[in-house]
CSV table of C-alpha atoms and ligand atoms in Angstrom, one decimal:
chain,number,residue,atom,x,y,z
A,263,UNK,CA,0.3,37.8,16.1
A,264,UNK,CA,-1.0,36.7,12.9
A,265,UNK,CA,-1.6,38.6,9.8
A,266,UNK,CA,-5.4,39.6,9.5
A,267,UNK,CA,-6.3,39.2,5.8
A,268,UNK,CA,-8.6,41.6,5.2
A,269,UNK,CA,-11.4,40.9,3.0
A,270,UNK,CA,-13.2,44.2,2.7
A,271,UNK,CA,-9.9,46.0,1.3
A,272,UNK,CA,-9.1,42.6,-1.2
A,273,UNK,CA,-12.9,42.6,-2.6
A,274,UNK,CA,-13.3,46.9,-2.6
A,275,UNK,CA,-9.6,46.3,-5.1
A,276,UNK,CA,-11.5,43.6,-7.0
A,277,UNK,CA,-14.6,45.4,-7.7
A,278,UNK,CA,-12.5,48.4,-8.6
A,279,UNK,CA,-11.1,46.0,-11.3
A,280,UNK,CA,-14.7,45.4,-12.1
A,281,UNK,CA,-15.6,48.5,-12.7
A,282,UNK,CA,-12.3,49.5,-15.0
A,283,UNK,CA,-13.2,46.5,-17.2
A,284,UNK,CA,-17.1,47.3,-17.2
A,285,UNK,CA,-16.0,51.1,-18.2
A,286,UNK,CA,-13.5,50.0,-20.7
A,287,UNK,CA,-16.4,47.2,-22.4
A,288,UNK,CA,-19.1,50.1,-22.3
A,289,UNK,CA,-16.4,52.4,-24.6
A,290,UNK,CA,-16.9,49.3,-26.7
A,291,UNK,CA,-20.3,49.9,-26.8
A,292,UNK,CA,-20.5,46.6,-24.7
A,293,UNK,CA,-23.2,46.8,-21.7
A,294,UNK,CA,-23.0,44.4,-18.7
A,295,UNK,CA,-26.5,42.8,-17.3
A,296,UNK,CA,-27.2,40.8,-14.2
A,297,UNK,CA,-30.7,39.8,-13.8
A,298,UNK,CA,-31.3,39.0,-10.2
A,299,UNK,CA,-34.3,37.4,-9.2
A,300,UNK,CA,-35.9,37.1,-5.9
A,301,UNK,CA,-39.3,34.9,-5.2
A,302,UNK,CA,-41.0,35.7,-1.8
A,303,UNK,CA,-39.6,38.4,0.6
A,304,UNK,CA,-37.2,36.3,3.1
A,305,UNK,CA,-35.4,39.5,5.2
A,306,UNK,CA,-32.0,37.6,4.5
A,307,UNK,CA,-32.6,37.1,0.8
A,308,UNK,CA,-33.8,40.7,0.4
A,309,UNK,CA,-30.5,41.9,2.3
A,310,UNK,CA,-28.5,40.0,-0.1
A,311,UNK,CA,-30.2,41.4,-3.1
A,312,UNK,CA,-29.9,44.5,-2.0
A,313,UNK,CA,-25.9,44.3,-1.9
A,314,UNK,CA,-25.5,42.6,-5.3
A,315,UNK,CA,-27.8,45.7,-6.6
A,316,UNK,CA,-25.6,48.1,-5.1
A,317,UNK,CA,-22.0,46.7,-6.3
A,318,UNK,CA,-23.9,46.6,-9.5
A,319,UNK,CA,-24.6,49.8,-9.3
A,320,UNK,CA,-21.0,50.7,-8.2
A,321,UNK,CA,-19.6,48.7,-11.2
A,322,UNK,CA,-21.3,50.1,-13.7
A,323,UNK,CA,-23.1,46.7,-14.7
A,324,UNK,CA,-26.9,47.0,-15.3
A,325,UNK,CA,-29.1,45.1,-12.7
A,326,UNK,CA,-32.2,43.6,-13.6
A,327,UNK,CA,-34.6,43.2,-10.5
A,328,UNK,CA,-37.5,40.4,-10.6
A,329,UNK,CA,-39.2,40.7,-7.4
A,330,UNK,CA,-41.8,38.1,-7.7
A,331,UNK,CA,-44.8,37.0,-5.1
A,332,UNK,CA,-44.3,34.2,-2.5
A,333,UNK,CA,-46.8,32.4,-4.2
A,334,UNK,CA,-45.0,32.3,-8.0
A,335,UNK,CA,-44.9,28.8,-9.2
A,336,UNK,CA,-42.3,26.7,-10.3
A,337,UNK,CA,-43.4,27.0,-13.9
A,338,UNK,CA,-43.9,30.5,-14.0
A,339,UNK,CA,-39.8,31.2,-12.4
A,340,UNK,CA,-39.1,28.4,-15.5
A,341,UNK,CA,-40.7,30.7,-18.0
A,342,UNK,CA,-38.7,33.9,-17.0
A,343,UNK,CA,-35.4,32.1,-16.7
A,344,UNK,CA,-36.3,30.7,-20.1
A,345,UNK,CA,-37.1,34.1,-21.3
A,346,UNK,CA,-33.3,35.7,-19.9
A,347,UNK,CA,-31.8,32.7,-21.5
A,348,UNK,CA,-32.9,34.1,-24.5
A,349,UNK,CA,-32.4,37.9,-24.2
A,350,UNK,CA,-29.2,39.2,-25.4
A,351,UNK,CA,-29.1,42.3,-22.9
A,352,UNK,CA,-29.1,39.8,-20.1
A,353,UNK,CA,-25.5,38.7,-19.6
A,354,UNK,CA,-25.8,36.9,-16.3
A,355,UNK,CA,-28.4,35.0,-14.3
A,356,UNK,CA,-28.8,34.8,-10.7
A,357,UNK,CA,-31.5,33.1,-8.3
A,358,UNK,CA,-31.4,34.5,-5.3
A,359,UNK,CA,-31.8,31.0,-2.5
A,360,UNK,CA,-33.5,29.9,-0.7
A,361,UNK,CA,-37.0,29.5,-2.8
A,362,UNK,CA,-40.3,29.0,-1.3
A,363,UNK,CA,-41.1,25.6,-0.6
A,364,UNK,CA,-43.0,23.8,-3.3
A,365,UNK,CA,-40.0,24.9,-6.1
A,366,UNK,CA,-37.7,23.1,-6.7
A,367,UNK,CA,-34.2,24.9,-6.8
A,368,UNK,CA,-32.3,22.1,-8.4
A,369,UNK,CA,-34.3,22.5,-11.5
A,370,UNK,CA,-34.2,25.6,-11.4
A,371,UNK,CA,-31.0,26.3,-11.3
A,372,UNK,CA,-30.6,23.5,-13.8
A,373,UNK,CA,-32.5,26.0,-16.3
A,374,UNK,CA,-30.2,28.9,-16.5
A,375,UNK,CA,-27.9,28.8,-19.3
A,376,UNK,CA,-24.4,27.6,-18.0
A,377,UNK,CA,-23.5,30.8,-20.8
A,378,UNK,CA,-25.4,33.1,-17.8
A,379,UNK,CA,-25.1,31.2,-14.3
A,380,UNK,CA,-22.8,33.6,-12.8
A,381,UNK,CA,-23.2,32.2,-9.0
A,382,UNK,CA,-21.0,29.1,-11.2
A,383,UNK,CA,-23.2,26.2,-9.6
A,384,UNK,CA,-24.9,24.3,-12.7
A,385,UNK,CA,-23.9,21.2,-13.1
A,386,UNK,CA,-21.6,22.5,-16.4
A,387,UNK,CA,-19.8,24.5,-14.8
A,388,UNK,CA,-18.5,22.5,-12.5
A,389,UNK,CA,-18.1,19.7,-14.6
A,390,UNK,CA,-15.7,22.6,-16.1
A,391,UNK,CA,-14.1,23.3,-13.4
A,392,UNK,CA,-13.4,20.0,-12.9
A,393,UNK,CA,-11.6,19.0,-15.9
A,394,UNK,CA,-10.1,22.5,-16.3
A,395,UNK,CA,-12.4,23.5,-19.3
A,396,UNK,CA,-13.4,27.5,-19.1
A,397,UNK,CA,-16.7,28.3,-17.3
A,398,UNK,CA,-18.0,30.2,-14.2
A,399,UNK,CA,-16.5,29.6,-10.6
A,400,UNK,CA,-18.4,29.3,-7.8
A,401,UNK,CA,-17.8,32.7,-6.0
A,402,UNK,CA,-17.3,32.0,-2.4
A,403,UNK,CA,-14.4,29.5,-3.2
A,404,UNK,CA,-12.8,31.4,-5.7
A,405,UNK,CA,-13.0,34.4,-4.0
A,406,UNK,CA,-11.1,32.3,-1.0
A,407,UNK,CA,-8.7,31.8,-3.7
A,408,UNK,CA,-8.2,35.2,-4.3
A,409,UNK,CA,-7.7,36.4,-0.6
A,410,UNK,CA,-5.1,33.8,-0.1
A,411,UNK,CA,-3.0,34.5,-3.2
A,412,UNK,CA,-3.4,38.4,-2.9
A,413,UNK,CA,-2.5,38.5,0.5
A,414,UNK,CA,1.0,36.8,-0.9
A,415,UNK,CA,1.1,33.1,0.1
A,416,UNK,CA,1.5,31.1,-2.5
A,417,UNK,CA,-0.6,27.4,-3.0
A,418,UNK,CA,1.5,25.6,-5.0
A,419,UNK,CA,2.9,22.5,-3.2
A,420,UNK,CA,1.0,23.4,-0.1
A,421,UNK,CA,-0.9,20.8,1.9
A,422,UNK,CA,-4.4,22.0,2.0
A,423,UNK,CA,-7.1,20.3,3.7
A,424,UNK,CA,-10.5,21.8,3.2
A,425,UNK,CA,-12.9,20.9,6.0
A,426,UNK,CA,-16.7,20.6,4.3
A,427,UNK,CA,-17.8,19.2,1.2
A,428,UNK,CA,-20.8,20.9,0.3
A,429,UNK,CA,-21.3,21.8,-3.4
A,430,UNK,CA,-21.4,25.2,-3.1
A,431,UNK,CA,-18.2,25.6,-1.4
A,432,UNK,CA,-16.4,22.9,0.0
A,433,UNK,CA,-16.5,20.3,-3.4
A,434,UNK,CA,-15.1,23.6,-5.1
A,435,UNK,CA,-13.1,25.0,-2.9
A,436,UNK,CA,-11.1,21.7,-2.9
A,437,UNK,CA,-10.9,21.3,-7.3
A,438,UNK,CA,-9.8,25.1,-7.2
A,439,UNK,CA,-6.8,24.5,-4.5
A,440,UNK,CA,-5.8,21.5,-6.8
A,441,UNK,CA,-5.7,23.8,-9.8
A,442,UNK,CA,-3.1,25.9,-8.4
A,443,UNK,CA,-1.2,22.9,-7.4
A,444,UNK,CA,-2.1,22.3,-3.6
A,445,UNK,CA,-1.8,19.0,-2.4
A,446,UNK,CA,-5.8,18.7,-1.3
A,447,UNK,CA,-7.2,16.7,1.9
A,448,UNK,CA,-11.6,17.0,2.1
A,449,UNK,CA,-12.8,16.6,5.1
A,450,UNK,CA,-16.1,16.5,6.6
A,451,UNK,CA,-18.4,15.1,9.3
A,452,UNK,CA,-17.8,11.6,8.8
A,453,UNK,CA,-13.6,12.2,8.9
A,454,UNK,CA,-11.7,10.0,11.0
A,455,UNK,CA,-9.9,12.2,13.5
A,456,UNK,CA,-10.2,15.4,11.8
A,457,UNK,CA,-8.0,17.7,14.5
A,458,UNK,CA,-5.2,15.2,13.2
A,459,UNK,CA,-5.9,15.9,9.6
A,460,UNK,CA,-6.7,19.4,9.9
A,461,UNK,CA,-3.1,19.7,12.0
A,462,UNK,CA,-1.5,18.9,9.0
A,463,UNK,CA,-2.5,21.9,6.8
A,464,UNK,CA,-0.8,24.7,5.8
A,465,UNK,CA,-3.8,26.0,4.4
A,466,UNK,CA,-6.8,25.5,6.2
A,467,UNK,CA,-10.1,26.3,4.7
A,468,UNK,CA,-13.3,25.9,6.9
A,469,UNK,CA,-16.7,25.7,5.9
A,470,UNK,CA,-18.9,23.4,8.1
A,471,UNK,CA,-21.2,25.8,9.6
A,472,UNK,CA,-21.0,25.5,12.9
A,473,UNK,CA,-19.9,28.4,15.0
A,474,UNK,CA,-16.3,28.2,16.6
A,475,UNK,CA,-15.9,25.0,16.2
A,476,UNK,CA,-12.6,24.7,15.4
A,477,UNK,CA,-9.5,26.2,17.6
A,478,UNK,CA,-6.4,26.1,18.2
A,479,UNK,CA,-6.1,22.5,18.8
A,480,UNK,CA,-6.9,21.5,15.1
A,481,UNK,CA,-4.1,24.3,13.3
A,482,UNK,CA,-0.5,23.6,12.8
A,483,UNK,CA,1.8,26.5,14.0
A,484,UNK,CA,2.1,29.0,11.2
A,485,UNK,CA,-0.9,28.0,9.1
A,486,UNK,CA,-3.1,30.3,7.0
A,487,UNK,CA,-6.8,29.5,8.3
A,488,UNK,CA,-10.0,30.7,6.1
A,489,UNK,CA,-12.9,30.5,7.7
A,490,UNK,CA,-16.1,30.7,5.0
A,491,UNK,CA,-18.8,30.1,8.2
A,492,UNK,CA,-20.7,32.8,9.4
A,493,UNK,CA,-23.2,32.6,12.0
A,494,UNK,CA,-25.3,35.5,14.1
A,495,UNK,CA,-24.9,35.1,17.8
A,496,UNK,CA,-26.6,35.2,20.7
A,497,UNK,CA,-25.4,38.9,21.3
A,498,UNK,CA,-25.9,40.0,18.4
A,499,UNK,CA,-22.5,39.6,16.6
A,500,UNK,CA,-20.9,37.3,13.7
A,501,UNK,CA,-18.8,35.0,14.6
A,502,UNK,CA,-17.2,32.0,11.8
A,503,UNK,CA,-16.7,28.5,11.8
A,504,UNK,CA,-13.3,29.5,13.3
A,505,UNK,CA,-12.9,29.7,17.5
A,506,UNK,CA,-10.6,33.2,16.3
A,507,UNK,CA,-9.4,33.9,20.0
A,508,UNK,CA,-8.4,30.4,20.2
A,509,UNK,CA,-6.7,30.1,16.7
A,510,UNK,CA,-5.5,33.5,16.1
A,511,UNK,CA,-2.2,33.1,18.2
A,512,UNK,CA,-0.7,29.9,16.3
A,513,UNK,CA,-1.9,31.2,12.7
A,514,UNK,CA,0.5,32.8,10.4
A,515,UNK,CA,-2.6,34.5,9.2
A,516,UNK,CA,-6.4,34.5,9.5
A,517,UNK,CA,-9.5,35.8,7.8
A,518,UNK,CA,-11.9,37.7,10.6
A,519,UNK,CA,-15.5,37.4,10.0
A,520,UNK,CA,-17.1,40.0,9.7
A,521,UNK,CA,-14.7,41.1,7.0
A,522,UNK,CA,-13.1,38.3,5.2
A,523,UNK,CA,-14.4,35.9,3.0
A,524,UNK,CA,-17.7,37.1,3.2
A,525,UNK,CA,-17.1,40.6,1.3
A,526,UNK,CA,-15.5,38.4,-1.2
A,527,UNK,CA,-18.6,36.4,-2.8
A,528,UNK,CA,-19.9,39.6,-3.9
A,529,UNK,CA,-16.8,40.7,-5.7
A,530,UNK,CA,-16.5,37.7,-7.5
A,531,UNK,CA,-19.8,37.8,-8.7
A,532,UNK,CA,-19.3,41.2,-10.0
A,533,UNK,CA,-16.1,39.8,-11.9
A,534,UNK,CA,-18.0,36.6,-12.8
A,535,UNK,CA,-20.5,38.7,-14.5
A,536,UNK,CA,-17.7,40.7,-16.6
A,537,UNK,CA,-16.3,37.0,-17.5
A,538,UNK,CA,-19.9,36.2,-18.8
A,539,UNK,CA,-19.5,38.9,-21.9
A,540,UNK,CA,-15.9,36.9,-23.1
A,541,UNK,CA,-17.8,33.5,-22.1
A,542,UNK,CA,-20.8,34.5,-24.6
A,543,UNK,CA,-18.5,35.9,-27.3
B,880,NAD,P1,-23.3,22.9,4.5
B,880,NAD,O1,-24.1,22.7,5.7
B,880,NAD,O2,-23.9,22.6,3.1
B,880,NAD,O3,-22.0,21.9,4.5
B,880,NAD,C1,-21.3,21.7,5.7
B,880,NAD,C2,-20.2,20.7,5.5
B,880,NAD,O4,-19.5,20.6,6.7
B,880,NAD,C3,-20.7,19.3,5.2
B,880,NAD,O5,-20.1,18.8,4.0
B,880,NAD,C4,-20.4,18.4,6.4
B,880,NAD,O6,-20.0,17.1,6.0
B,880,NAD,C5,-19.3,19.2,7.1
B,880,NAD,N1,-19.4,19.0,8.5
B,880,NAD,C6,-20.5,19.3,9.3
B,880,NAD,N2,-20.2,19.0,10.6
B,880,NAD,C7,-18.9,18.6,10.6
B,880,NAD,C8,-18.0,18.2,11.6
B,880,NAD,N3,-18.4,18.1,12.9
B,880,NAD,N4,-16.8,17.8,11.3
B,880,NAD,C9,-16.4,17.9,10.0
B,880,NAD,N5,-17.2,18.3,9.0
B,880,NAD,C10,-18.4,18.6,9.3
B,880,NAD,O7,-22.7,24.3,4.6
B,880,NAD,P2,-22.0,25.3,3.4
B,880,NAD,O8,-23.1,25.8,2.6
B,880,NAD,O9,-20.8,24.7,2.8
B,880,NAD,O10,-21.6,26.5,4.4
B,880,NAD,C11,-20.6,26.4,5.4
B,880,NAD,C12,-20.5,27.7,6.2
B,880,NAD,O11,-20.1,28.7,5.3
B,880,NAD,C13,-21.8,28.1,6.8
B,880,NAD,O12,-21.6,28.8,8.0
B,880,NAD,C14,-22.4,29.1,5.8
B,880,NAD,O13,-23.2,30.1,6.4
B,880,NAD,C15,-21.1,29.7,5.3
B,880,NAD,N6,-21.1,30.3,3.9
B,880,NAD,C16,-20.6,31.6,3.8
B,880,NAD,C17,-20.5,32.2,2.6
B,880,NAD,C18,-19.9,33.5,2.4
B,880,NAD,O14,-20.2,34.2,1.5
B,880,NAD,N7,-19.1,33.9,3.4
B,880,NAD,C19,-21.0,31.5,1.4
B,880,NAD,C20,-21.5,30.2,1.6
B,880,NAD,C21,-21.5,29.6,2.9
C-alpha cells in the first residue's frame, strides 16, 4: 500500500511556521499585508477569497479585501494595483482569476510590482526563478515541492517527469525540480508516447486537467505520484488528474485529492507573503 502524503497536515505545519514568523516580525514592529482583490462575484473565485482571508486571518497577516463590481474596467483595476504598488502597508498583491471578460489579465498581472506579486507569476519572477536569482515562487509548484521533500524523499538525482507545461504550474514545476537537482522530463499533449515517458519517473508530477486520466499503466513500480488536477464530478466529489484506485497499488506514495496539493497553494502563499517583507527590505 502506498504512503498517502497528506497535504492538509504538511500545509496546517507550514502555516503554523507562518504564523511564528508573522508573530515574531510584528514584535519587530513589522506588520504583514496581502491585498486581495476580487472583480465580479464568480462563486469559485469568492470561495477562494474567502480561504486566503481566513489563513490570513489565522497567520496573523493583515488582509486587504477589494471587492469590486462586475462591471470595473480595465483601467480602473490598473489604477488600484498602481495605487498598492505604491503603499508601503501593502506587502503583497494578489488578483484573484479569472477576470471578467473585457480585462485583460495578462496586463494586469504585468502591473503588480514583482516586489508584491505573491501568487509568483509576473514575468520577473520567473525569469528569477529561472536563472536562480531570488524572487516569488509560484505557489502550487512550490508547495509540490514541499510535500515531496517533507514527506522525506529526497529529489536530487531523481528522474522526474512533469506531465503539463502550463505557466502556472507545469513550466515551474519543472525549473523548481531542476533546482534541487532532479533530472527533469516535460511532457504534455503533443508527447510522443507519454505512458513510456511517464513509466520512467520516479517522481511523477501531474497537472493536465483532465480527470483520472492517468493509471496504473503510465507509473513505474515504487514511484512518488503528485497529482495537482482537481476536478468536481458527476456525484458530487473531487477527483485529480490521477486514476487513484488504479495507481495507488504500484505507488510508493501518492497525494489524494481532496487533501494533497490543493491545501498546499494556500500555505505557500501565506509564506510567500512573509518572504515579501525580506524581498522589500
Ligand atoms: P492547463 O490546462 O493550463 O494545462 C494543462 C497542460 O496539460 C497543458 O500544458 C497540456 O499540454 C497538457 N495536456 C493536456 N492534455 C494532455 C494529454 N492528453 N497528454 C499530455 N499532456 C496533456 O492546466 P493547469 O492550469 O496547469 O492545471 C492543471 C490541473 O491542475 C487542473 O486540473 C487544475 O484545476 C489543477 N490546478 C490545481 C491547483 C491546486 O491548487 N491544487 C492549482 C492550479 C491548477
Amino acid at each position: 500500500m502506498a504512503k498517502i502524503i497528506d497535504g492538509k497536515l504538511i500545509s496546517q505545519q507550514i502555516k503554523d511556521e507562518v504564523k511564528d514568523k508573522v508573530a515574531k516580525l510584528s514584535e519587530q514592529g513589522v506588520t504583514v499585508s496581502l491585498a486581495v482583490i476580487q472583480v465580479g462575484n464568480d462563486p469559485a473565485s469568492s470561495v477562494y477569497v474567502r480561504n486566503k482571508k481566513k489563513a490570513c486571518e489565522y497567520c496573523g497577516i493583515v488582509s486587504l479585501a477589494y471587492e469590486l463590481p462586475e462591471e470595473t474596467t480595465e483601467d480602473e483595476l490598473l489604477a488600484l494595483i498602481d495605487e498598492l504598488n505604491n503603499r508601503k502597508d501593502c506587502n503583497g498583491i494578489l488578483v484573484q482569476l479569472p477576470l471578467p471578460k473585457g480585462i485583460d489579465e495578462e496586463k494586469v498581472l504585468d502591473a503588480i510590482s514583482p516586489l508584491k506579486d505573491v501568487d509568483g507569476f509576473h514575468p520577473m519572477n520567473v525569469g528569477a526563478l529561472s536563472i536562480g536569482k531570488p524572487g516569488f515562487l509560484s505557489c502550487t509548484p512550490a508547495g509540490v515541492i514541499e510535500l515531496i521533500k517533507r514527506s522525506g524523499y529526497s529529489i536530487e538525482g531523481k528522474e522526474c517527469v512533469v506531465i503539463g507545461r502550463s505557466n502556472i504550474v507545469g513550466k515551474p514545476m519543472a525549473m523548481l525540480l531542476l533546482r534541487e537537482n532532479g533530472t527533469v522530463t516535460v511532457t504534455h499533449s503533443k508527447t510522443a508516447d507519454l505512458k513510456a515517458v511517464a513509466k520512467r519517473a520516479d517522481i511523477l508530477v501531474v497537472a493536465i486537467g483532465k480527470p483520472k486520466m492517468i493509471d496504473a499503466s503510465y507509473v513505474k513500480d515504487g514511484a512518488v505520484v503528485i497529482d495537482v488536477g482537481i476536478h468536481r464530478m458527476d456525484n458530487g466529489k473531487l477527483c485529480g488528474d490521477v486514476d487513484y484506485d488504479s495507481v495507488e497499488p504500484v505507488a510508493e506514495a501518492i497525494t489524494p485529492v481532496p487533501g494533497g496539493v490543493g491545501p498546499m497553494t494556500i500555505a505557500m502563499l501565506m509564506n510567500n507573503c512573509v518572504t515579501s517583507v525580506d524581498l522589500q527590505k
